[in-house]
Structure formats: C-alpha cells, structure tokens
Amino acid sequence: MCFLRRPGAPASWIRWRMLRQVLRRGLQSFCHRLGSCVSRHPVFFLTVPAVLTITFGLGALNRFQPEGDLERLVAPSHSLAKIERSLASSLFPLDQSKSQLYSDLHTPGRYGRVILLSPPGDNILLQAEGILQTHRAVLEMKDGRNSFIGHQLGGVVEVPNSKDQRVKSARAIQITYYLQTYGSATQDLIGEKWENEFCKLMRKLQEEHRDLQLYSLASFSLWRDFHKTSILARSQVLVSLVLILTTATLSSSMKDCLRGKPFLGLLGVLTVCISVVTAAGIFFITDGKYNSTLLGIPFFAMGHGTKGVFELLSGWRRTKENLPFKDRVADAYSDVMVTYTMTSSLYFITFGMGASPFTNIEAVKVFCQNMCVSILLNYFYIFSFFGSCLVFAGQLEQNRYHSIFCCKIPSAEYLDRKPVWFQTVMSDGHQQTSHHETNPYQHHFIQHFLREHYNEWITNIYVKPFVVILYLIYASFSFMGCLQISDGANIINLLASDSPSISYAMVQQKYFSNYSPVIGFYVYEPLEYWNSSVQEDLRRLCSGFTAVSWVEQYYQFLKVSNISANNKSDFISVLQSSFLKKPEFQHFRNDIIFSKAGDENNIIASRLYLVARTSRDKQKEVIEVLEKLRPLSLSKSIRFIVFNPSFVFMDHYSLSVTVPVLIAGFGVLLVLILTFFLVIHPLGNFWLILSVTSIELGVLGLMTLWNIDMDCISILCLIYTLNFAIDHCAPLLYTFVLATEHTRTQCIKSSLQEHGTAILQNVTSFLIGLVPLLFVPSNLTFTLFKCLLLTGGCTLLHCFVILPVFLTFFPPSKKHHKKKKRAKRKEREEIECIEIQENPDHVTTV
C-alpha cells in the first residue's frame, strides 16, 4: 500500500486520509472473508434462516392479537390533556352523577350517537314521529340512557328579525346515548354488546325510514374502522408481492441464458419476505399487538432489502468471469457489503431513535421497534440466505448450466444445427460477444441502455441548463409546501374511507360545525366566588363562549330574588339552602364540591361548561381555543383546567410536526459521523448530506401540496425517506468520489454504469409494488401510497437527473488524478526508451 502526498498538503490531512483508507480496506477485507465463509458453507447459511422463519412464523400465527386501545396508539403517551383528565376524574367521579351528560365530559366511555338527516329542502322538526320512533327503539334496549347536547340541531335556519333567535327550520338532529359502565369489566362487555346492537338497530331503522338518513357512531366504531384497513388490504398486499416478484425477475434476466439470473431476482424478493415474516413472529411472541400502521413495514423492508439484492447482483456482474465462483462471491461481498452495512446501520439507528422513550406517540414507537427487528433480520438474511443462493447460482454458471432450466448448455457447433428458436433459448451470448469485449454482462438491457444512451444524454451540455431549471422548480414547490405544513391528528385520516365513522364525521362536520365540543372548565382550588373581582375574572374568562354555569345562574337567582350575599357565609348558605334545592337548579349539585371544617362550609372545587362558536374548520379553531385558555390558567388568579375527551388526541397536533424534523436532523448528523471514516474525500459526506436534505425537504413540501397532513403515517414515511435516500445516493456518490477518471463527466458516467442498474431495478420494483395500495378504500393506505410514491420519485430524480448534472459543475476536482496518470504514462515511456537503448537488438520486438 502506497500513500502519495500532494504538494502543500498538511501532515494531518495525510494521516486522516491514511486512517480512512485503512479502515475502509479493513471493512472490505472483513466483508471479503464473510463472503468466503458463505461460499464455503452455503447449505448452513441457507438452512439457519429457513429454520428461524418456520419457528417464528408458526409462533406468530398462535400469538396474533390486535391492539384494542386506539387512544393508546395515536394519542401522545405523555400529554397535558391526560393529566387534566386525571384531575377532572378525581374531582368529579362518574358514579356521582347518573343523569347528566356533563358528568361524562372527562371520558367518552361507552356511547352511541345517531344523526338523523332530512332530505334536502325538508325540515327535520316536521319529522317528529320518525325521530321519536328511533328514540323509543333505542331506549327499549337494555342499559341505555339518553343525554342531550346543547347544540343538537344542525343546519339551523332562524326566523328573520327574531330577537330571541327562534328556530325556523333545521336539517339534522343529533342524539347521544351514554351507558353506565364506570370502569367495570363486566359492564364494559355489556356496553360493547349494546353498541353492536345499537349499530344493527340503526341499519334496520334506516331501511324502515326511507324519508330520513341515519348516521350512527359508537365508541368502538373508530377502533373497528381503524383495523378494517388491514382486512381490506390483504389481497392488495399479495398483488403487490406478485408485482414486485415479477419486476425483480424480469429486471434480472438477460438474453444470455448462462449469465442471466431471473431466479436470483425472485429469490431475493422472497428473502426479504421471509425476513419480514420472521420479524413479525418475534414481535408477536414478545407480546406485541398488531395495528394497521404496521401495514407499511413490508413495503419499507422491501425497499431496503431488494436494494441489497440488486447491488449484490451488480457486484457479481463486476467480478472477473474467469475466477472460481467462490472467489467471485467473496469479491462481490467486498464490493457491496461495506456500503450496505453502513446504510443498514443507519436504518437501525434512525428507527431506533423513533423507538426510544423520546417518541411520544405509541403507534410510531411500536412501528419503529418492529422496523428495527426487520432491518436486522433483513441484513442477516441477505448475506446468509440470499448469499447462499448466489453461491449455488454461481456454481451453475461456472459449470455452464442454463439459468432457468438448469440443464447443460450445448456447444456452439451443436446449436448451429438446431432451429433459431432453440438457439435463442439456449444461447449463452457468444454470438453477440466480440473478442475484444471483456465484460459480457454489459449486455444486460438496463446496463446497455445506461451506457449507450442515457449517460451520454444526461451529461450533454445542452441538457444541463434544463436540469438546473427543473431543480429550481422542484426546490420552489418544495419550499412552498414546507411553509404550509398542516398538523394532522384528525383520526379519520387513519380509517377506512368507506366506513360508517367517515360518513358520520362528514355529516357532523357539515351540519354541526358551528359550535365546538362542550369544554369542561374546572376550578380546582378554593375561590372567593362572592368577591366582585373574582366574578369579573370569571366573566372575562368565559367571554366569547356560550356558558352553562352554576355561577351565572346563581348570580341571576340572587338578583331576581333581591338577596344580598356579599360575604362567604351568606353566599354558601343561600347556595345550599335555597338555590340548589330548587328543581330547575338541582342538577348543579354535581358541579360543586363542598368541604366542611367544623361549622364552616367551603367550596373547594367547581366546574362550568363552555361552548365556542366555530366555523367549518372546527378542529383547528378548537385547538386555538385550547392553546389560548391553557396559558391563562397560569397567569390568572383563578387556577383552572379545561378539558374535553377530544383534547387527548389534539395534543398530538403540536407534537407531530417536531418529531420527524428532530429525527431527520439526528439522522443527517449520524450520516456525517458514520461515513467520515469510510470515504476517501470529505466532500463525499457533504454531497450526501445535501442530497438527502434536498430529497427529505422535497418529499415534505410536495406531501403538503398533495394535501397530506402530518399524522403518524406521514411521520414514519419521512423517517423512511431519509434512509431510502441514503440507501440509493450513497453508493453513487462514493463511487464518484473514489473514481480516478480524467474528468468529472467520465466519473459520473462510471458511477451510473456501476450502480445505476441496481438503483433503477430497486426503485422501479418499489414503485410498481405501491400501485395496488391505490385500490384499498382506506385513508391510511392512500397516505402511505402518496408518501412512498414521492419518496421513490424524488430519489430517482436525484440519482438519475440532478446529481449527474450538478456533480459535473462542483467539487471534488479530478485534475490530480489526471496529473498522476500523465506522470505514470511518462515514467512508463521513459522505462521503455531505456530498454530500447540497452537492447538495440530487440528494437523490433519492443
């Protein structure tokens, strides 16, 4: 090994370069020995993964269990809303009130809801008989009770010029029925059965009342429609697998029946499949519970695993054909597995960060845990199971067996006497290979297209300005999208699109979006309610809301009754002895907590109910209300909390945006650290970081422009985009940096010729495998399809269009390689001249 020092280069630079070369060659040597070990013991490395798959795969069938708690999955694990719910539940337990809706504010519990919608132009108020029949049918069901929300009517038209806002007509009415479960397991099972019967009843009543449209929802409806995606996607996932198998098989084929490897493409995809099955078995054996977000793992694992498969095939084609097949396998491992090991490590680290306690969303955490196991097994199965398949295929090639029929290829003299179709099927490529052609694998159709057509076209000087303009357009749209990122914790984004929950949510959004959910306003510390300044503070806090407040009703009662209660004793005495005993105010007893110290009574806590006026974008405005009220609870003299069960999911909005950004930032930093010692030129790291950042921001911006919100699926896709970009850009950039051709153009042509085939094979297989997801009627799979399509498209754009052009403009320079080659050529000419002078008799020989 010889290290040449460039003139003027500092000694520290030389030492760092030597260290990088030593480490890189050490890793290549390790991978070479790994390939030699696999080639010497192929049966062992083929058997062990198969046994693991059978063992864990059968275990998965027996231990399969779906996740039953949707809130645990998609709501933040540690959120302020959950703390507020615990405080509200401790102050006002459910079992203290059995007749009022507002006692159920801090937990949705078991319930059934129905929206009755009249035909267009009709008035729901004139359909009283149908509404009452529906209502009576529900009440006849066991253990049901009805509770009415203040804004039951939807699509309301008021009487013109009416001072008291009289209702002229309404289009819809909503009724909610809560069940008395109170946390008991037995009652919860009874409540679940009631909800099933409730949904069946609504479907039956819909058939009977053709003049009304009924939209029902129960507490389990969201969970049912969330898991419905997995059931709907079963056949489409199998179709995706068939498409990927077909694409991989065809792209690995050649006209040359000896050197074509269609079965290796097929076995490579199957290798990834059995590694995913094994990972699923480990997940379920360790008491993991399935949820529909895990549907993306096969696609994520396939995108990385098949990249290793196609790179190993390309590495095999680059080896010398005259070497023994075992040496060729070892050389392919030495060439490919260093980069594949690095990218697999980045997958593991990035998804490992997503599985850490810092991740606040359980669905993301569970997905990342499973993905880490899948990546480890994927890597193990690629170098063991697929490596063994490569050994057997190499042995067949060395012994001149047909790559498909596994029969001996006849001699050229024998083929000349046979028909043309027989010669085409059994040809080993000798007819097309000229004597000066050293690499018969260059006849692979993708490699031939890149070498003869695409490389010359993309590096043409007239094409480059259009590529620059294209990138500017790409960057502009990406930047525009990044400025419009929208939070997306709306849970309907994760449900099957044709589900009853979606239909109910759409109708509710259309006709009941004028008001927010009922918000509980809990004062959890003793307060001087009789003090005029406190009363003014309460009024100021409740301004802008429609309030259902015992305080306001009590003040009105005192004013109408002409009673003075300006001190503590009078205020509490009149409240207990007079106000709360009146029938119309008795329900406020559940909203006030009294304590007695000796002969003195105190109000230690109370609650009010607020409803905000909203527009069509109801959820966004409720979040704004929540974000405004929470800071006031800390700055005002009144200590309070606000809560509604939907707030548990709304906390997800503010957290979902920061998670992918942080993970992407840490991932890029890890790329810099891990690749610093593996690349000869530091600019390789710089280009890799720029490329990955450009792809990540492009996917993020275009996602937003494509109306994809930031939910748990899009977060996971952004994490995957980071790794997918590294997986495909890293080999291309490293080969360019290490290339020794005279010009940058020649270096990028060499890089595309070496890795372009594998990149195109993998991205094409990946994108074709996504097509069946379009036909799954689910918002979750549609989001997955759009995100992964952008990931594959942006990566392909950078690898084949943007990088080949931009790398010809900017460093690293290749002039020093040109100078070295000139010096070596001049030295060789001088040596030949000396030989001629010393041996004048052999001039003609020389």
mmCIF file of C-alpha atoms in Angstrom, residues 498-804:
data_model
loop_
_atom_site.group_PDB
_atom_site.id
_atom_site.type_symbol
_atom_site.label_atom_id
_atom_site.label_comp_id
_atom_site.label_asym_id
_atom_site.label_seq_id
_atom_site.Cartn_x
_atom_site.Cartn_y
_atom_site.Cartn_z
ATOM 1 C CA ASP A 498 -65.937 3.862 3.128
ATOM 2 C CA SER A 499 -66.547 3.262 6.835
ATOM 3 C CA PRO A 500 -69.575 4.485 8.850
ATOM 4 C CA SER A 501 -67.245 6.591 11.007
ATOM 5 C CA ILE A 502 -66.143 8.622 7.980
ATOM 6 C CA SER A 503 -69.749 9.133 6.848
ATOM 7 C CA TYR A 504 -70.753 10.232 10.348
ATOM 8 C CA ALA A 505 -67.777 12.600 10.634
ATOM 9 C CA MET A 506 -68.546 14.218 7.278
ATOM 10 C CA VAL A 507 -72.196 14.847 8.155
ATOM 11 C CA GLN A 508 -71.249 16.134 11.598
ATOM 12 C CA GLN A 509 -68.671 18.455 10.108
ATOM 13 C CA LYS A 510 -71.217 19.802 7.611
ATOM 14 C CA TYR A 511 -74.175 20.367 9.907
ATOM 15 C CA PHE A 512 -72.722 20.583 13.427
ATOM 16 C CA SER A 513 -69.547 22.609 12.900
ATOM 17 C CA ASN A 514 -70.991 25.890 14.193
ATOM 18 C CA TYR A 515 -70.091 25.016 17.775
ATOM 19 C CA SER A 516 -67.160 23.372 19.467
ATOM 20 C CA PRO A 517 -67.468 20.313 21.712
ATOM 21 C CA VAL A 518 -68.629 21.034 25.247
ATOM 22 C CA ILE A 519 -65.485 22.067 27.140
ATOM 23 C CA GLY A 520 -65.281 21.418 30.867
ATOM 24 C CA PHE A 521 -63.940 24.396 32.843
ATOM 25 C CA TYR A 522 -62.679 23.040 36.179
ATOM 26 C CA VAL A 523 -61.724 25.368 39.056
ATOM 27 C CA TYR A 524 -59.628 23.075 41.240
ATOM 28 C CA GLU A 525 -58.716 25.471 44.101
ATOM 29 C CA PRO A 526 -60.873 27.317 46.681
ATOM 30 C CA LEU A 527 -62.101 30.601 45.249
ATOM 31 C CA GLU A 528 -63.879 33.648 46.704
ATOM 32 C CA TYR A 529 -66.924 33.457 44.428
ATOM 33 C CA TRP A 530 -68.667 36.195 46.447
ATOM 34 C CA ASN A 531 -65.884 38.660 45.626
ATOM 35 C CA SER A 532 -66.819 41.055 42.801
ATOM 36 C CA SER A 533 -63.262 40.957 41.325
ATOM 37 C CA VAL A 534 -63.396 37.141 41.137
ATOM 38 C CA GLN A 535 -66.791 37.346 39.488
ATOM 39 C CA GLU A 536 -65.396 39.770 36.954
ATOM 40 C CA ASP A 537 -62.419 37.465 36.249
ATOM 41 C CA LEU A 538 -64.783 34.556 35.649
ATOM 42 C CA ARG A 539 -66.893 36.619 33.277
ATOM 43 C CA ARG A 540 -63.777 37.727 31.393
ATOM 44 C CA LEU A 541 -62.550 34.140 31.034
ATOM 45 C CA CYS A 542 -65.949 32.959 29.807
ATOM 46 C CA SER A 543 -66.420 35.864 27.419
ATOM 47 C CA GLY A 544 -66.771 34.702 23.836
ATOM 48 C CA PHE A 545 -68.261 31.357 24.933
ATOM 49 C CA THR A 546 -71.769 30.116 25.422
ATOM 50 C CA ALA A 547 -71.536 29.082 29.069
ATOM 51 C CA VAL A 548 -73.614 26.642 31.128
ATOM 52 C CA SER A 549 -72.551 27.917 34.529
ATOM 53 C CA TRP A 550 -73.930 27.469 38.023
ATOM 54 C CA VAL A 551 -72.179 30.707 38.935
ATOM 55 C CA GLU A 552 -74.078 32.774 36.359
ATOM 56 C CA GLN A 553 -77.354 31.077 37.234
ATOM 57 C CA TYR A 554 -76.743 31.708 40.940
ATOM 58 C CA TYR A 555 -75.938 35.388 40.358
ATOM 59 C CA GLN A 556 -79.155 35.717 38.364
ATOM 60 C CA PHE A 557 -81.054 33.944 41.121
ATOM 61 C CA LEU A 558 -79.695 36.372 43.747
ATOM 62 C CA LYS A 559 -80.531 39.345 41.553
ATOM 63 C CA VAL A 560 -84.097 38.199 40.836
ATOM 64 C CA SER A 561 -84.721 37.224 44.476
ATOM 65 C CA ASN A 562 -83.175 40.507 45.669
ATOM 66 C CA ILE A 563 -80.873 38.644 48.049
ATOM 67 C CA SER A 564 -77.544 40.072 49.131
ATOM 68 C CA ALA A 565 -74.669 37.568 49.506
ATOM 69 C CA ASN A 566 -71.515 39.635 49.674
ATOM 70 C CA ASN A 567 -69.690 37.514 52.238
ATOM 71 C CA LYS A 568 -68.664 33.890 52.429
ATOM 72 C CA SER A 569 -71.229 32.648 54.965
ATOM 73 C CA ASP A 570 -74.218 34.259 53.220
ATOM 74 C CA PHE A 571 -73.054 33.157 49.783
ATOM 75 C CA ILE A 572 -72.653 29.474 50.722
ATOM 76 C CA SER A 573 -75.725 29.430 52.989
ATOM 77 C CA VAL A 574 -78.099 30.721 50.316
ATOM 78 C CA LEU A 575 -76.438 28.458 47.734
ATOM 79 C CA GLN A 576 -77.016 25.292 49.768
ATOM 80 C CA SER A 577 -80.313 26.072 51.456
ATOM 81 C CA SER A 578 -82.171 27.775 48.650
ATOM 82 C CA PHE A 579 -80.598 27.712 45.176
ATOM 83 C CA LEU A 580 -79.599 24.033 44.913
ATOM 84 C CA LYS A 581 -82.905 22.850 46.343
ATOM 85 C CA LYS A 582 -84.980 24.326 43.565
ATOM 86 C CA PRO A 583 -85.869 21.647 40.925
ATOM 87 C CA GLU A 584 -84.559 23.663 37.981
ATOM 88 C CA PHE A 585 -81.151 24.068 39.642
ATOM 89 C CA GLN A 586 -80.728 20.682 41.350
ATOM 90 C CA HIS A 587 -78.502 19.342 38.575
ATOM 91 C CA PHE A 588 -75.833 21.889 39.586
ATOM 92 C CA ARG A 589 -75.172 19.891 42.784
ATOM 93 C CA ASN A 590 -72.831 17.652 40.813
ATOM 94 C CA ASP A 591 -70.822 20.682 39.680
ATOM 95 C CA ILE A 592 -69.816 21.944 43.130
ATOM 96 C CA ILE A 593 -67.627 20.213 45.727
ATOM 97 C CA PHE A 594 -68.175 21.348 49.325
ATOM 98 C CA SER A 595 -65.995 20.643 52.347
ATOM 99 C CA LYS A 596 -66.841 21.184 55.968
ATOM 100 C CA ALA A 597 -64.321 22.361 58.572
ATOM 101 C CA GLY A 598 -66.151 22.490 61.888
ATOM 102 C CA ASP A 599 -69.297 24.545 61.370
ATOM 103 C CA GLU A 600 -67.926 26.294 58.292
ATOM 104 C CA ASN A 601 -68.580 25.135 54.716
ATOM 105 C CA ASN A 602 -66.160 25.806 51.859
ATOM 106 C CA ILE A 603 -66.275 25.424 48.074
ATOM 107 C CA ILE A 604 -63.038 23.634 47.208
ATOM 108 C CA ALA A 605 -63.753 22.998 43.513
ATOM 109 C CA SER A 606 -66.401 23.569 40.879
ATOM 110 C CA ARG A 607 -66.934 23.264 37.150
ATOM 111 C CA LEU A 608 -68.558 25.192 34.329
ATOM 112 C CA TYR A 609 -69.272 24.242 30.732
ATOM 113 C CA LEU A 610 -68.209 26.270 27.709
ATOM 114 C CA VAL A 611 -69.179 26.055 24.055
ATOM 115 C CA ALA A 612 -67.316 28.133 21.473
ATOM 116 C CA ARG A 613 -68.709 29.391 18.197
ATOM 117 C CA THR A 614 -66.674 27.872 15.327
ATOM 118 C CA SER A 615 -66.598 27.850 11.547
ATOM 119 C CA ARG A 616 -66.209 24.939 9.151
ATOM 120 C CA ASP A 617 -62.610 24.305 10.251
ATOM 121 C CA LYS A 618 -63.864 23.269 13.647
ATOM 122 C CA GLN A 619 -60.912 21.209 14.830
ATOM 123 C CA LYS A 620 -58.307 23.865 14.118
ATOM 124 C CA GLU A 621 -60.307 26.501 15.970
ATOM 125 C CA VAL A 622 -60.801 24.224 18.977
ATOM 126 C CA ILE A 623 -57.021 23.783 19.135
ATOM 127 C CA GLU A 624 -56.604 27.552 19.079
ATOM 128 C CA VAL A 625 -59.117 27.875 21.932
ATOM 129 C CA LEU A 626 -57.230 25.250 23.906
ATOM 130 C CA GLU A 627 -53.880 26.965 23.324
ATOM 131 C CA LYS A 628 -55.328 30.326 24.467
ATOM 132 C CA LEU A 629 -57.055 29.035 27.605
ATOM 133 C CA ARG A 630 -54.163 26.954 28.946
ATOM 134 C CA PRO A 631 -51.716 29.863 29.402
ATOM 135 C CA LEU A 632 -54.465 31.869 31.127
ATOM 136 C CA SER A 633 -54.733 29.172 33.801
ATOM 137 C CA LEU A 634 -51.169 30.023 34.831
ATOM 138 C CA SER A 635 -51.311 33.798 34.521
ATOM 139 C CA LYS A 636 -54.687 34.478 36.144
ATOM 140 C CA SER A 637 -55.515 34.383 39.840
ATOM 141 C CA ILE A 638 -58.082 31.666 39.140
ATOM 142 C CA ARG A 639 -56.500 28.202 38.915
ATOM 143 C CA PHE A 640 -58.422 26.114 36.404
ATOM 144 C CA ILE A 641 -58.086 23.451 33.753
ATOM 145 C CA VAL A 642 -60.095 22.938 30.568
ATOM 146 C CA PHE A 643 -60.810 19.515 29.176
ATOM 147 C CA ASN A 644 -62.780 17.588 26.625
ATOM 148 C CA PRO A 645 -62.054 13.955 25.613
ATOM 149 C CA SER A 646 -61.035 15.119 22.133
ATOM 150 C CA PHE A 647 -58.190 17.163 23.661
ATOM 151 C CA VAL A 648 -56.288 13.911 24.262
ATOM 152 C CA PHE A 649 -55.961 13.488 20.502
ATOM 153 C CA MET A 650 -55.480 17.178 19.793
ATOM 154 C CA ASP A 651 -52.250 17.278 21.803
ATOM 155 C CA HIS A 652 -50.898 15.094 19.016
ATOM 156 C CA TYR A 653 -51.033 18.014 16.566
ATOM 157 C CA SER A 654 -48.317 20.152 18.086
ATOM 158 C CA LEU A 655 -46.021 17.189 18.676
ATOM 159 C CA SER A 656 -46.351 15.518 15.285
ATOM 160 C CA VAL A 657 -44.523 18.274 13.378
ATOM 161 C CA THR A 658 -41.417 18.312 15.562
ATOM 162 C CA VAL A 659 -40.835 14.554 15.675
ATOM 163 C CA PRO A 660 -39.806 13.972 12.020
ATOM 164 C CA VAL A 661 -37.703 17.143 11.948
ATOM 165 C CA LEU A 662 -35.735 16.063 15.015
ATOM 166 C CA ILE A 663 -35.295 12.523 13.752
ATOM 167 C CA ALA A 664 -34.184 13.774 10.338
ATOM 168 C CA GLY A 665 -31.674 16.146 11.947
ATOM 169 C CA PHE A 666 -30.207 13.435 14.125
ATOM 170 C CA GLY A 667 -30.123 11.084 11.136
ATOM 171 C CA VAL A 668 -28.158 13.519 8.987
ATOM 172 C CA LEU A 669 -25.706 14.040 11.851
ATOM 173 C CA LEU A 670 -25.240 10.294 12.147
ATOM 174 C CA VAL A 671 -24.610 10.063 8.409
ATOM 175 C CA LEU A 672 -21.802 12.576 8.793
ATOM 176 C CA ILE A 673 -20.230 10.715 11.713
ATOM 177 C CA LEU A 674 -20.570 7.181 10.360
ATOM 178 C CA THR A 675 -19.396 7.902 6.822
ATOM 179 C CA PHE A 676 -16.488 10.186 7.716
ATOM 180 C CA PHE A 677 -14.057 7.271 8.015
ATOM 181 C CA LEU A 678 -15.423 5.369 5.019
ATOM 182 C CA VAL A 679 -14.984 7.990 2.300
ATOM 183 C CA ILE A 680 -11.595 8.985 0.947
ATOM 184 C CA HIS A 681 -12.713 12.527 0.174
ATOM 185 C CA PRO A 682 -14.692 14.514 2.789
ATOM 186 C CA LEU A 683 -16.722 16.140 0.018
ATOM 187 C CA GLY A 684 -18.476 12.796 -0.364
ATOM 188 C CA ASN A 685 -20.068 13.352 3.028
ATOM 189 C CA PHE A 686 -21.000 16.878 2.076
ATOM 190 C CA TRP A 687 -22.724 15.812 -1.146
ATOM 191 C CA LEU A 688 -24.544 13.002 0.645
ATOM 192 C CA ILE A 689 -25.924 15.379 3.278
ATOM 193 C CA LEU A 690 -27.007 17.881 0.611
ATOM 194 C CA SER A 691 -28.706 15.183 -1.450
ATOM 195 C CA VAL A 692 -30.543 13.639 1.495
ATOM 196 C CA THR A 693 -31.660 17.053 2.757
ATOM 197 C CA SER A 694 -32.929 18.013 -0.692
ATOM 198 C CA ILE A 695 -34.915 14.775 -1.005
ATOM 199 C CA GLU A 696 -36.295 14.991 2.538
ATOM 200 C CA LEU A 697 -37.447 18.594 2.155
ATOM 201 C CA GLY A 698 -38.800 17.854 -1.304
ATOM 202 C CA VAL A 699 -40.929 14.982 -0.041
ATOM 203 C CA LEU A 700 -42.099 17.061 2.935
ATOM 204 C CA GLY A 701 -43.072 20.035 0.767
ATOM 205 C CA LEU A 702 -44.747 18.044 -2.006
ATOM 206 C CA MET A 703 -46.570 15.983 0.616
ATOM 207 C CA THR A 704 -48.129 19.142 1.967
ATOM 208 C CA LEU A 705 -49.100 20.355 -1.510
ATOM 209 C CA TRP A 706 -50.738 16.961 -2.066
ATOM 210 C CA ASN A 707 -52.994 17.562 0.972
ATOM 211 C CA ILE A 708 -51.205 15.095 3.246
ATOM 212 C CA ASP A 709 -51.385 16.080 6.897
ATOM 213 C CA MET A 710 -48.720 15.360 9.492
ATOM 214 C CA ASP A 711 -50.095 12.224 11.135
ATOM 215 C CA CYS A 712 -48.282 9.158 12.414
ATOM 216 C CA ILE A 713 -48.140 7.542 8.939
ATOM 217 C CA SER A 714 -46.581 10.581 7.255
ATOM 218 C CA ILE A 715 -44.097 10.886 10.143
ATOM 219 C CA LEU A 716 -42.963 7.289 9.604
ATOM 220 C CA CYS A 717 -42.711 7.860 5.856
ATOM 221 C CA LEU A 718 -40.477 10.899 6.431
ATOM 222 C CA ILE A 719 -38.161 8.824 8.618
ATOM 223 C CA TYR A 720 -38.073 6.208 5.877
ATOM 224 C CA THR A 721 -37.405 8.839 3.191
ATOM 225 C CA LEU A 722 -34.211 9.843 4.950
ATOM 226 C CA ASN A 723 -32.898 6.273 4.897
ATOM 227 C CA PHE A 724 -34.179 5.460 1.410
ATOM 228 C CA ALA A 725 -32.334 8.485 0.029
ATOM 229 C CA ILE A 726 -29.094 7.466 1.759
ATOM 230 C CA ASP A 727 -29.547 3.892 0.534
ATOM 231 C CA HIS A 728 -29.538 4.981 -3.111
ATOM 232 C CA CYS A 729 -27.398 8.134 -3.148
ATOM 233 C CA ALA A 730 -24.510 6.861 -1.002
ATOM 234 C CA PRO A 731 -23.113 4.186 -3.418
ATOM 235 C CA LEU A 732 -23.426 6.567 -6.362
ATOM 236 C CA LEU A 733 -21.625 9.416 -4.569
ATOM 237 C CA TYR A 734 -18.905 7.242 -3.048
ATOM 238 C CA THR A 735 -18.090 5.716 -6.425
ATOM 239 C CA PHE A 736 -17.929 9.191 -7.965
ATOM 240 C CA VAL A 737 -15.621 10.487 -5.227
ATOM 241 C CA LEU A 738 -13.290 7.479 -5.492
ATOM 242 C CA ALA A 739 -13.282 7.387 -9.319
ATOM 243 C CA THR A 740 -9.911 8.084 -10.994
ATOM 244 C CA GLU A 741 -11.079 9.099 -14.474
ATOM 245 C CA HIS A 742 -9.747 12.306 -16.022
ATOM 246 C CA THR A 743 -12.948 14.376 -15.808
ATOM 247 C CA ARG A 744 -15.994 14.661 -13.616
ATOM 248 C CA THR A 745 -18.191 13.701 -16.570
ATOM 249 C CA GLN A 746 -16.322 10.438 -17.020
ATOM 250 C CA CYS A 747 -16.520 9.793 -13.276
ATOM 251 C CA ILE A 748 -20.305 10.254 -13.144
ATOM 252 C CA LYS A 749 -20.695 8.014 -16.199
ATOM 253 C CA SER A 750 -18.660 5.363 -14.417
ATOM 254 C CA SER A 751 -20.775 5.739 -11.259
ATOM 255 C CA LEU A 752 -24.054 5.429 -13.163
ATOM 256 C CA GLN A 753 -22.773 2.428 -15.077
ATOM 257 C CA GLU A 754 -21.708 0.740 -11.841
ATOM 258 C CA HIS A 755 -24.746 1.470 -9.633
ATOM 259 C CA GLY A 756 -27.419 2.811 -11.986
ATOM 260 C CA THR A 757 -28.743 -0.641 -12.833
ATOM 261 C CA ALA A 758 -29.295 -1.619 -9.191
ATOM 262 C CA ILE A 759 -30.866 1.756 -8.349
ATOM 263 C CA LEU A 760 -33.254 1.625 -11.312
ATOM 264 C CA GLN A 761 -34.179 -2.008 -10.624
ATOM 265 C CA ASN A 762 -34.926 -1.330 -6.970
ATOM 266 C CA VAL A 763 -36.849 1.931 -7.338
ATOM 267 C CA THR A 764 -38.896 0.534 -10.233
ATOM 268 C CA SER A 765 -39.816 -2.593 -8.254
ATOM 269 C CA PHE A 766 -40.620 -0.424 -5.228
ATOM 270 C CA LEU A 767 -42.908 1.951 -7.143
ATOM 271 C CA ILE A 768 -44.700 -0.816 -9.046
ATOM 272 C CA GLY A 769 -45.348 -2.591 -5.746
ATOM 273 C CA LEU A 770 -47.134 0.503 -4.444
ATOM 274 C CA VAL A 771 -49.765 0.578 -7.201
ATOM 275 C CA PRO A 772 -52.223 -1.884 -5.553
ATOM 276 C CA LEU A 773 -52.415 0.375 -2.490
ATOM 277 C CA LEU A 774 -54.405 2.796 -4.651
ATOM 278 C CA PHE A 775 -57.262 0.291 -4.725
ATOM 279 C CA VAL A 776 -57.565 -0.110 -0.958
ATOM 280 C CA PRO A 777 -60.501 2.048 0.223
ATOM 281 C CA SER A 778 -58.638 3.487 3.198
ATOM 282 C CA ASN A 779 -57.204 6.889 4.061
ATOM 283 C CA LEU A 780 -54.258 5.207 5.788
ATOM 284 C CA THR A 781 -53.101 3.261 2.729
ATOM 285 C CA PHE A 782 -53.733 6.244 0.465
ATOM 286 C CA THR A 783 -51.458 8.373 2.641
ATOM 287 C CA LEU A 784 -48.882 5.570 2.612
ATOM 288 C CA PHE A 785 -49.065 5.339 -1.175
ATOM 289 C CA LYS A 786 -48.669 9.078 -1.748
ATOM 290 C CA CYS A 787 -45.757 9.457 0.686
ATOM 291 C CA LEU A 788 -43.830 6.440 -0.627
ATOM 292 C CA LEU A 789 -44.500 7.443 -4.236
ATOM 293 C CA LEU A 790 -42.961 10.851 -3.529
ATOM 294 C CA THR A 791 -40.052 9.151 -1.751
ATOM 295 C CA GLY A 792 -39.271 6.888 -4.696
ATOM 296 C CA GLY A 793 -39.873 9.610 -7.280
ATOM 297 C CA CYS A 794 -37.672 12.244 -5.601
ATOM 298 C CA THR A 795 -34.883 9.715 -5.018
ATOM 299 C CA LEU A 796 -34.984 8.595 -8.648
ATOM 300 C CA LEU A 797 -34.955 12.228 -9.796
ATOM 301 C CA HIS A 798 -31.853 12.997 -7.753
ATOM 302 C CA CYS A 799 -29.922 9.831 -8.655
ATOM 303 C CA PHE A 800 -30.510 9.978 -12.411
ATOM 304 C CA VAL A 801 -31.081 13.645 -13.209
ATOM 305 C CA ILE A 802 -29.949 16.131 -10.579
ATOM 306 C CA LEU A 803 -26.747 14.562 -9.209
ATOM 307 C CA PRO A 804 -25.289 13.515 -12.613
#
